[in-house]
Tab-separated table of C-alpha atoms in Angstrom:
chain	number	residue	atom	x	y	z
O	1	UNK	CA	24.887	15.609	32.821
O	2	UNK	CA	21.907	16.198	34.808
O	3	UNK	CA	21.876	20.077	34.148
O	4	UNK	CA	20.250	18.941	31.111
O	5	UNK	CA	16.841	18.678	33.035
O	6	UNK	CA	17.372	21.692	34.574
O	7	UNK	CA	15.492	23.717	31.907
O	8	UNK	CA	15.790	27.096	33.698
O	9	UNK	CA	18.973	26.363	35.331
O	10	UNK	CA	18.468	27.530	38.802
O	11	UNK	CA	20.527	24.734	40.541
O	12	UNK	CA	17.175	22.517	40.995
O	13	UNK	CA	14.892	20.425	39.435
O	14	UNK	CA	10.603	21.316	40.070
O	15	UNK	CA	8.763	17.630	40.082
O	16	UNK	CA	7.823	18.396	36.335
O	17	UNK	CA	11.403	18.624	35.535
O	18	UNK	CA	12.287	15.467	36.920
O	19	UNK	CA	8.862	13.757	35.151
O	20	UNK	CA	9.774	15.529	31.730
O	21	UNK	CA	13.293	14.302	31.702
O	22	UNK	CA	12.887	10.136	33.734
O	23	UNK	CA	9.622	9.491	32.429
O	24	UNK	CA	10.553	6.359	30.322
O	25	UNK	CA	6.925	4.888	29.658
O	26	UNK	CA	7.597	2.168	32.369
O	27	UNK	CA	7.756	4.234	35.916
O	28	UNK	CA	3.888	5.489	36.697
O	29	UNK	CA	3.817	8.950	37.754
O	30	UNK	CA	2.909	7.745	41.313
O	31	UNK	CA	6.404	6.209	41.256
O	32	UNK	CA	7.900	8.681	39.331
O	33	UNK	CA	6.729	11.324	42.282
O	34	UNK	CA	7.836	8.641	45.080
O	35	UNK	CA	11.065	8.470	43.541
O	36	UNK	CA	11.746	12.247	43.502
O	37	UNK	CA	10.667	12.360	46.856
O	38	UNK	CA	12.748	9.134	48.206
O	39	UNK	CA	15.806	11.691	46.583
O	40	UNK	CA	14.902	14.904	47.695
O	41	UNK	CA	14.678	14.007	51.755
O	42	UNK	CA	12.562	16.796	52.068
O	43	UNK	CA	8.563	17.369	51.507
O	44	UNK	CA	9.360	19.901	49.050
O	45	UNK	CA	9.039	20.717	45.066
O	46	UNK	CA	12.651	21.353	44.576
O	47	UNK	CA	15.212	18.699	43.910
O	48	UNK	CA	18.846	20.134	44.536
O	49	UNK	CA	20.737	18.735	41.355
O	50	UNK	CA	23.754	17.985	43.893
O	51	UNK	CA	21.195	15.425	45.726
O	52	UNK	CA	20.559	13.710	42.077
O	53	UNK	CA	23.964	13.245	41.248
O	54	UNK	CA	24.812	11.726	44.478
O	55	UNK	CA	22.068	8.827	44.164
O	56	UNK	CA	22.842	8.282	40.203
O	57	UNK	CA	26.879	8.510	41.276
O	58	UNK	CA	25.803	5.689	43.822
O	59	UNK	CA	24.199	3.758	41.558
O	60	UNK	CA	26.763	3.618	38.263
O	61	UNK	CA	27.819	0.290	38.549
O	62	UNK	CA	29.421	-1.152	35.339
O	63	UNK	CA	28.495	1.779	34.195
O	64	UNK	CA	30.971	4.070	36.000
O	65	UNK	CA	33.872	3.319	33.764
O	66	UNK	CA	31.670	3.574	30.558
O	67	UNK	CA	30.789	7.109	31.626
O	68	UNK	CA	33.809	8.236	32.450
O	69	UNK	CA	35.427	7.560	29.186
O	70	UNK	CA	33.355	10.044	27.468
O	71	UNK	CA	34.777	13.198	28.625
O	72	UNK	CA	38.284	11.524	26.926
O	73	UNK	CA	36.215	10.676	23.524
O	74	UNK	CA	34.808	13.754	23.543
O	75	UNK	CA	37.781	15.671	23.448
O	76	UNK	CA	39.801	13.286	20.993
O	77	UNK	CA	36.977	13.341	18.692
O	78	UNK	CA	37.150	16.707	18.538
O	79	UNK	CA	40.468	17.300	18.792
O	80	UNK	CA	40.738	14.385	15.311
O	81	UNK	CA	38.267	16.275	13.709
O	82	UNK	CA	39.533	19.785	14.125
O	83	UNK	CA	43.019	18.496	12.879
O	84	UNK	CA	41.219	16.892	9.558
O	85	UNK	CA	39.691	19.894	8.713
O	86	UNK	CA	42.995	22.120	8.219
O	87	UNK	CA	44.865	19.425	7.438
O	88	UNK	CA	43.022	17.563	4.613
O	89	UNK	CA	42.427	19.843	1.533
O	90	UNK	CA	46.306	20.404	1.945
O	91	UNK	CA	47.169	16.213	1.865
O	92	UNK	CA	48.338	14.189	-0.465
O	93	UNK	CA	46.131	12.036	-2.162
O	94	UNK	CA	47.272	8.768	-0.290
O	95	UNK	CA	47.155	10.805	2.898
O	96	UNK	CA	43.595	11.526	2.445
O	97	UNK	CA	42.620	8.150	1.746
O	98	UNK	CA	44.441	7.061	4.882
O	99	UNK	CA	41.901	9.603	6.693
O	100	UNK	CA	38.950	8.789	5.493
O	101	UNK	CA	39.934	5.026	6.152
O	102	UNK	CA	40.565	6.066	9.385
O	103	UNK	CA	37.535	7.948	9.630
O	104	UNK	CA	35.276	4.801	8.699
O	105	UNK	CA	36.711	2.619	11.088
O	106	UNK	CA	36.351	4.759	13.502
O	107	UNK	CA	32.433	5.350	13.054
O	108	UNK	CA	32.052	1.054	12.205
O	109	UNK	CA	33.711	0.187	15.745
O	110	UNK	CA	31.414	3.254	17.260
O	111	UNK	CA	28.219	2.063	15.706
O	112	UNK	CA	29.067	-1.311	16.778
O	113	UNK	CA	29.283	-0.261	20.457
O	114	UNK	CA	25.799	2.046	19.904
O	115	UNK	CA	24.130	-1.226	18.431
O	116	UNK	CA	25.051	-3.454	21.663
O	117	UNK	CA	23.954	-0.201	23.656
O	118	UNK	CA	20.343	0.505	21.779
O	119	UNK	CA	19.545	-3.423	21.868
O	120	UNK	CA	20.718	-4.004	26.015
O	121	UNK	CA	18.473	-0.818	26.173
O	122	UNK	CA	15.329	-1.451	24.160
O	123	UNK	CA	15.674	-5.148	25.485
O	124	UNK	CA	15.450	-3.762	29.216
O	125	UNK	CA	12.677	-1.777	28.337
O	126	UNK	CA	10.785	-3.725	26.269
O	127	UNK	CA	10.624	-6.603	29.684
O	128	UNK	CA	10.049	-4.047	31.942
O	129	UNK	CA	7.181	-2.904	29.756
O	130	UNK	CA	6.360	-6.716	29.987
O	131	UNK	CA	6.935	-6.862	33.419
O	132	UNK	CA	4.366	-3.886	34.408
O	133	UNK	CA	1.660	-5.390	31.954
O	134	UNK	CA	1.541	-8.621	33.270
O	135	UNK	CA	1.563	-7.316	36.542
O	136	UNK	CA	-1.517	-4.810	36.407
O	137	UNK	CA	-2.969	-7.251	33.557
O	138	UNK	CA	-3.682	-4.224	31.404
O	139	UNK	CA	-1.986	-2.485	28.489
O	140	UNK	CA	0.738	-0.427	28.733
O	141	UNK	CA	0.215	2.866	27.011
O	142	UNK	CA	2.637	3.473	24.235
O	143	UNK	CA	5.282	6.934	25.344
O	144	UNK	CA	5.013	9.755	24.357
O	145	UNK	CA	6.510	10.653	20.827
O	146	UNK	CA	8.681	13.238	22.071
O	147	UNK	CA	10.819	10.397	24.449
O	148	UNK	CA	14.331	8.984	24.037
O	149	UNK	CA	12.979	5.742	23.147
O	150	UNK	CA	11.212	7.019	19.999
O	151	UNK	CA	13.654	9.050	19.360
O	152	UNK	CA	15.842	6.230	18.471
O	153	UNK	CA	13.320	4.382	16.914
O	154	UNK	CA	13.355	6.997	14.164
O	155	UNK	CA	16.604	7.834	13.540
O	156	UNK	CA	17.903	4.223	13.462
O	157	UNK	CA	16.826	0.597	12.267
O	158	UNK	CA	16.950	-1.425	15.499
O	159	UNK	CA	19.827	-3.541	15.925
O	160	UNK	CA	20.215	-5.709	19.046
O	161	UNK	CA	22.858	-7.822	19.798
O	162	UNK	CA	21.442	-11.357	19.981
O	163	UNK	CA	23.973	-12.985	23.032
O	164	UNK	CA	22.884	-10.247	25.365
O	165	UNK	CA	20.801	-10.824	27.747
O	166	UNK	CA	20.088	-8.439	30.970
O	167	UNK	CA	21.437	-9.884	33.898
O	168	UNK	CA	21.704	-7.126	36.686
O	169	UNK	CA	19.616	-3.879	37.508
O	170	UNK	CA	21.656	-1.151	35.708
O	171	UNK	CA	18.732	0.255	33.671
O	172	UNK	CA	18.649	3.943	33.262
O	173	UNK	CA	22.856	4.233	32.896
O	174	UNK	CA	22.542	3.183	29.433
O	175	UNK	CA	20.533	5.486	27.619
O	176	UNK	CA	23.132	8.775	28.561
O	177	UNK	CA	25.753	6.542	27.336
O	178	UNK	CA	24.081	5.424	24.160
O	179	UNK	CA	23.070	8.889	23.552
O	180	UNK	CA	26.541	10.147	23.835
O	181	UNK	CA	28.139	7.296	21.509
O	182	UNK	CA	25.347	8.731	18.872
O	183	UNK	CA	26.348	12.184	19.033
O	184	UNK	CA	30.280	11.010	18.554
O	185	UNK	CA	28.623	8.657	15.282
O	186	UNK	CA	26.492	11.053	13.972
O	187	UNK	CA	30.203	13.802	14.086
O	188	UNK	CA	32.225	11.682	12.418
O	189	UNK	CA	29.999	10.392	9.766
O	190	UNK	CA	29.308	14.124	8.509
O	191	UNK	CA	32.830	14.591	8.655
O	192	UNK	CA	33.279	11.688	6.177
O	193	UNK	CA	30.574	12.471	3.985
O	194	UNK	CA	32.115	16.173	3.795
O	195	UNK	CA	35.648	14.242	2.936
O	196	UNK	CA	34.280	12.206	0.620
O	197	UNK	CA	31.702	14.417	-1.065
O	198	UNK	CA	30.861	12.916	-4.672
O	199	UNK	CA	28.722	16.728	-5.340
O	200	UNK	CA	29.029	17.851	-8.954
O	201	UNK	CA	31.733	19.841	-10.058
O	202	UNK	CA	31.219	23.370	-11.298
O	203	UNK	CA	33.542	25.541	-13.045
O	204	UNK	CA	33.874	29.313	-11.800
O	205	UNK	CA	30.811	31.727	-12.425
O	206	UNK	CA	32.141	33.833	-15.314
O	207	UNK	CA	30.433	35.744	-18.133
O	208	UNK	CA	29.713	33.883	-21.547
O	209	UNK	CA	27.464	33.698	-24.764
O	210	UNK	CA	25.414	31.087	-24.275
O	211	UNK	CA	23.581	29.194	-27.061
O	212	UNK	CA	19.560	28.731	-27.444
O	213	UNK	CA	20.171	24.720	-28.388
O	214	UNK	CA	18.528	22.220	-26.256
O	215	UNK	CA	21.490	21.345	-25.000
O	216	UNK	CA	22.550	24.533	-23.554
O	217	UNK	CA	20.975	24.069	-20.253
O	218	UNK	CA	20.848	20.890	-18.051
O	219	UNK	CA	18.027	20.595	-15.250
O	220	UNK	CA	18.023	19.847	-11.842
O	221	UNK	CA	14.807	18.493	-10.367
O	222	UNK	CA	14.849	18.296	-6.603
O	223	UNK	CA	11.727	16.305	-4.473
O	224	UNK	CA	11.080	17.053	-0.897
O	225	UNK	CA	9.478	14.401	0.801
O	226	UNK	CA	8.204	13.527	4.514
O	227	UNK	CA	7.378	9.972	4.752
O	228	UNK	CA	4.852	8.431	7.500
O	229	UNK	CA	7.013	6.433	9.940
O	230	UNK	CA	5.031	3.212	9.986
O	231	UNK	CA	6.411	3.340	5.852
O	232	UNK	CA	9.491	4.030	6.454
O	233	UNK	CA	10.534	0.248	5.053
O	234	UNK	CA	8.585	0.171	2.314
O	235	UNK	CA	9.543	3.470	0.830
O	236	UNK	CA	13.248	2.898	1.170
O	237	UNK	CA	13.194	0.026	-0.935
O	238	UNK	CA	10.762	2.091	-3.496
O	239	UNK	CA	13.456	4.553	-3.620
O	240	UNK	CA	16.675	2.255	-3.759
O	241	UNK	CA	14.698	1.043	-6.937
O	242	UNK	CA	13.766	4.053	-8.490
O	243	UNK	CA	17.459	5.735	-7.778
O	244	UNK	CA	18.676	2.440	-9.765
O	245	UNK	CA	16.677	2.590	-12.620
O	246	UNK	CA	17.551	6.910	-12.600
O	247	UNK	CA	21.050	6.383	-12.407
O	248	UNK	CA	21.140	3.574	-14.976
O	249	UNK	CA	19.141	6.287	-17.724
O	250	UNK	CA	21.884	7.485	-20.725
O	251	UNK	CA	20.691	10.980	-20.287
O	252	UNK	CA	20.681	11.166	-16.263
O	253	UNK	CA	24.010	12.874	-14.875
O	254	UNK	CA	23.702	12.187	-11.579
O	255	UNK	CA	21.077	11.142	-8.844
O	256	UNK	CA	20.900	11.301	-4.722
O	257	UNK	CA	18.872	10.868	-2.324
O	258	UNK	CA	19.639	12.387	1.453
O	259	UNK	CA	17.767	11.500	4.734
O	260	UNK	CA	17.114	14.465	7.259
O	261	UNK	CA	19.164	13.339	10.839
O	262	UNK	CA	16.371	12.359	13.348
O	263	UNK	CA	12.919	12.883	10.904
O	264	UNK	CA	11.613	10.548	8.204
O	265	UNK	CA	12.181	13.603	6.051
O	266	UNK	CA	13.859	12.871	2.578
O	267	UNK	CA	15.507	14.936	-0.571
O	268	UNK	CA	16.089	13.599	-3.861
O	269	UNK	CA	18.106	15.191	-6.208
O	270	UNK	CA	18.340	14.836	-9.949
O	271	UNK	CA	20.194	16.038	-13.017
O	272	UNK	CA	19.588	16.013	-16.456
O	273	UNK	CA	21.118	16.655	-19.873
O	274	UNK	CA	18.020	18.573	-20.730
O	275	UNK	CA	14.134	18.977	-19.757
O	276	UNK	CA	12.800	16.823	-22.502
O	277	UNK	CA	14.790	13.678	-21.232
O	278	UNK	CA	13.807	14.737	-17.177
O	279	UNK	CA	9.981	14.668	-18.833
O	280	UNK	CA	10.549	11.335	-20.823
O	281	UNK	CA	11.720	9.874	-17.572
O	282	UNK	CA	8.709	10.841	-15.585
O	283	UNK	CA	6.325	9.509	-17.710
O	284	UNK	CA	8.091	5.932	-17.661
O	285	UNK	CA	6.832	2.994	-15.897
O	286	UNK	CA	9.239	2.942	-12.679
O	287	UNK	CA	8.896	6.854	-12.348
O	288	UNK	CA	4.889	6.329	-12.109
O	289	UNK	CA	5.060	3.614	-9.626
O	290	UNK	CA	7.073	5.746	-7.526
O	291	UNK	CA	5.028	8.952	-8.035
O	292	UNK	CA	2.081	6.527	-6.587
O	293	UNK	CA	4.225	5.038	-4.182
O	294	UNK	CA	4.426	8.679	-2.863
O	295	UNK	CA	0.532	9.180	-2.643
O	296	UNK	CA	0.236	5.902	-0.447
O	297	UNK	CA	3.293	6.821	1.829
O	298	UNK	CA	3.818	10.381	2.581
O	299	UNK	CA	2.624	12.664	5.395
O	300	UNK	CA	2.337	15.388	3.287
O	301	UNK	CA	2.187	15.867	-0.488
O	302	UNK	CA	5.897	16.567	-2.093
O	303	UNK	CA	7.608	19.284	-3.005
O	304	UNK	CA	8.898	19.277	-6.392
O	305	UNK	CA	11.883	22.574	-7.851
O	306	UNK	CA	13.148	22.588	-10.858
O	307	UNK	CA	16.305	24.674	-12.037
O	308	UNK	CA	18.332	25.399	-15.111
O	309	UNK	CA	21.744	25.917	-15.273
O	310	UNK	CA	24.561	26.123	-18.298
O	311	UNK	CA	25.587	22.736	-19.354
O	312	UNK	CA	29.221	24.026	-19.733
O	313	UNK	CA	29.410	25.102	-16.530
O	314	UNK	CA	28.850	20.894	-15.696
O	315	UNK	CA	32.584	19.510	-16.033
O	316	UNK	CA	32.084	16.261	-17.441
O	317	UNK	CA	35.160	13.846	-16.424
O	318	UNK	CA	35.722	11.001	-13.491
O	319	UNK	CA	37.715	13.583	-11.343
């Protein structure tokens, strides 16, 4: 595990190593140095990683059995998820229901078990945080935005559990667990959304006379958007609204929206029978408030592609 600081993977860890990967926003880097040093036993700039593991392995706690389980999960995730894709496209329509079933339940009880994990965590540090401000009766600066802890801020709503409350000294364990519980979430759900992909279907590129009408092509507008984090909220229920009122036009084939894993980066997909009905859309009410929704929230401006493609090539049926 702790290799992972080792960024050039000589076996030891310089002082900056150890700062780069501990630092937390609560430890000063006076204690962050007397802590590497209380380790190391030695006046020197190199922490053997064998001396690390030692003081963490001493140290696990509750969370010894946690961390142990992972290696198993690991592999059985794996080992699920290899066996789904060979297996699936071949399976019988009931069979593949049973999967993806199985699939969901699997990532609900997992994100149940990252939730309790993210809110113990953020709890602990959000006291400890306390803790050090009411101690030096000053204001804690904010991390940096390249830490764990902001990491998770952006790539999940915060969810803690409300019975737990800290009651022992096990701080630092959690975060490598949480983190690992993530990746095993963040697997399975692309599995699922590859299993149950809802993508339009397209017949087989072949050669054809196609007619001039204005029905001969249908359009595909996609918008590229980066979103300020402090938004984040308010856009998201802009664009719940504005995928509603999209979906629910006669003339719109199909809309979707997809979030970027770990940014506040978003693409939204539409298709059309035809350009003039994409235009008559965007001139509407809702798509206006939206397209100034987008000037108050974004980081950047959008990015807005457009693309044409034979409307018979669109097969048009519930299957």
């Amino acid at each position: 595990v702790f290799r992972r600081a080792d960024k050039n993977d000589d076996g030891k860890l310089s002082f900056e190593e150890f700062q780069n990967y501990f630092a937390d926003g609560v430890l000063s880097p006076g204690e962050l140095r007397e802590l590497f040093s209380s380790i190391d036993g030695c006046p020197t700039d190199n922490l053997e990683t064998e001396k690390l593991c030692d003081y963490f392995s001493k140290r696990l706690g509750v969370y010894r059995p946690v961390l142990a389980a992972l290696e198993s999960l690991n592999r059985a995730v794996l080992t699920a998820m290899d066996a789904t894709k060979l297996e699936y496209e071949q399976a019988s329509k009931v069979d593949q229901f049973v999967t993806r079933f199985l699939l969901r339940e699997t990532v609900g009880q997992l994100q149940a078990l990252q939730s309790s994990l993210e809110g113990a965590s953020e709890t602990l540090e959000v006291q400890a945080c306390g803790l050090r401000s009411s101690e030096q009766n000053v204001e804690v600066q904010s991390r940096p935005c390249g830490t764990r802890r902001a990491g998770r801020r952006a790539l999940r709503n915060i969810s803690r559990s409300p019975s737990w409350s800290p009651g022992s000294s096990d701080i630092g364990q959690s975060s490598e667990a949480e983190m690992q519980w993530r990746l095993q979430v963040n697997r399975l759900q692309e599995l699922i959304d590859q299993l149950e992909c809802k993508a339009p279907r397209l017949e087989p590129l072949h050669e054809e006379d196609l007619a001039n009408g204005p029905d001969s092509h249908i359009l595909v507008a996609q918008r590229q958007v980066q979103v300020a984090e402090e938004a984040l909220e308010d856009f998201h229920r802009a664009l719940c609204c504005y995928v509603d009122f999209t979906r629910a036009q006669s003339h719109c084939l199909h809309v979707s929206a997809q979030k970027l894993l770990g940014s506040a980066s978003f693409s939204l997909y539409e298709f059309w029978r035809d350009e003039a009905s994409w235009r008559r859309h965007q001139q509407s009410p809702c798509s206006k408030a939206f397209q100034r929704i987008l000037i108050d929230h974004l980081r950047a401006p959008d990015t807005l592609t457009t693309v044409f493609f034979p409307a018979s090539w669109w097969v048009m049926n519930n299957n």
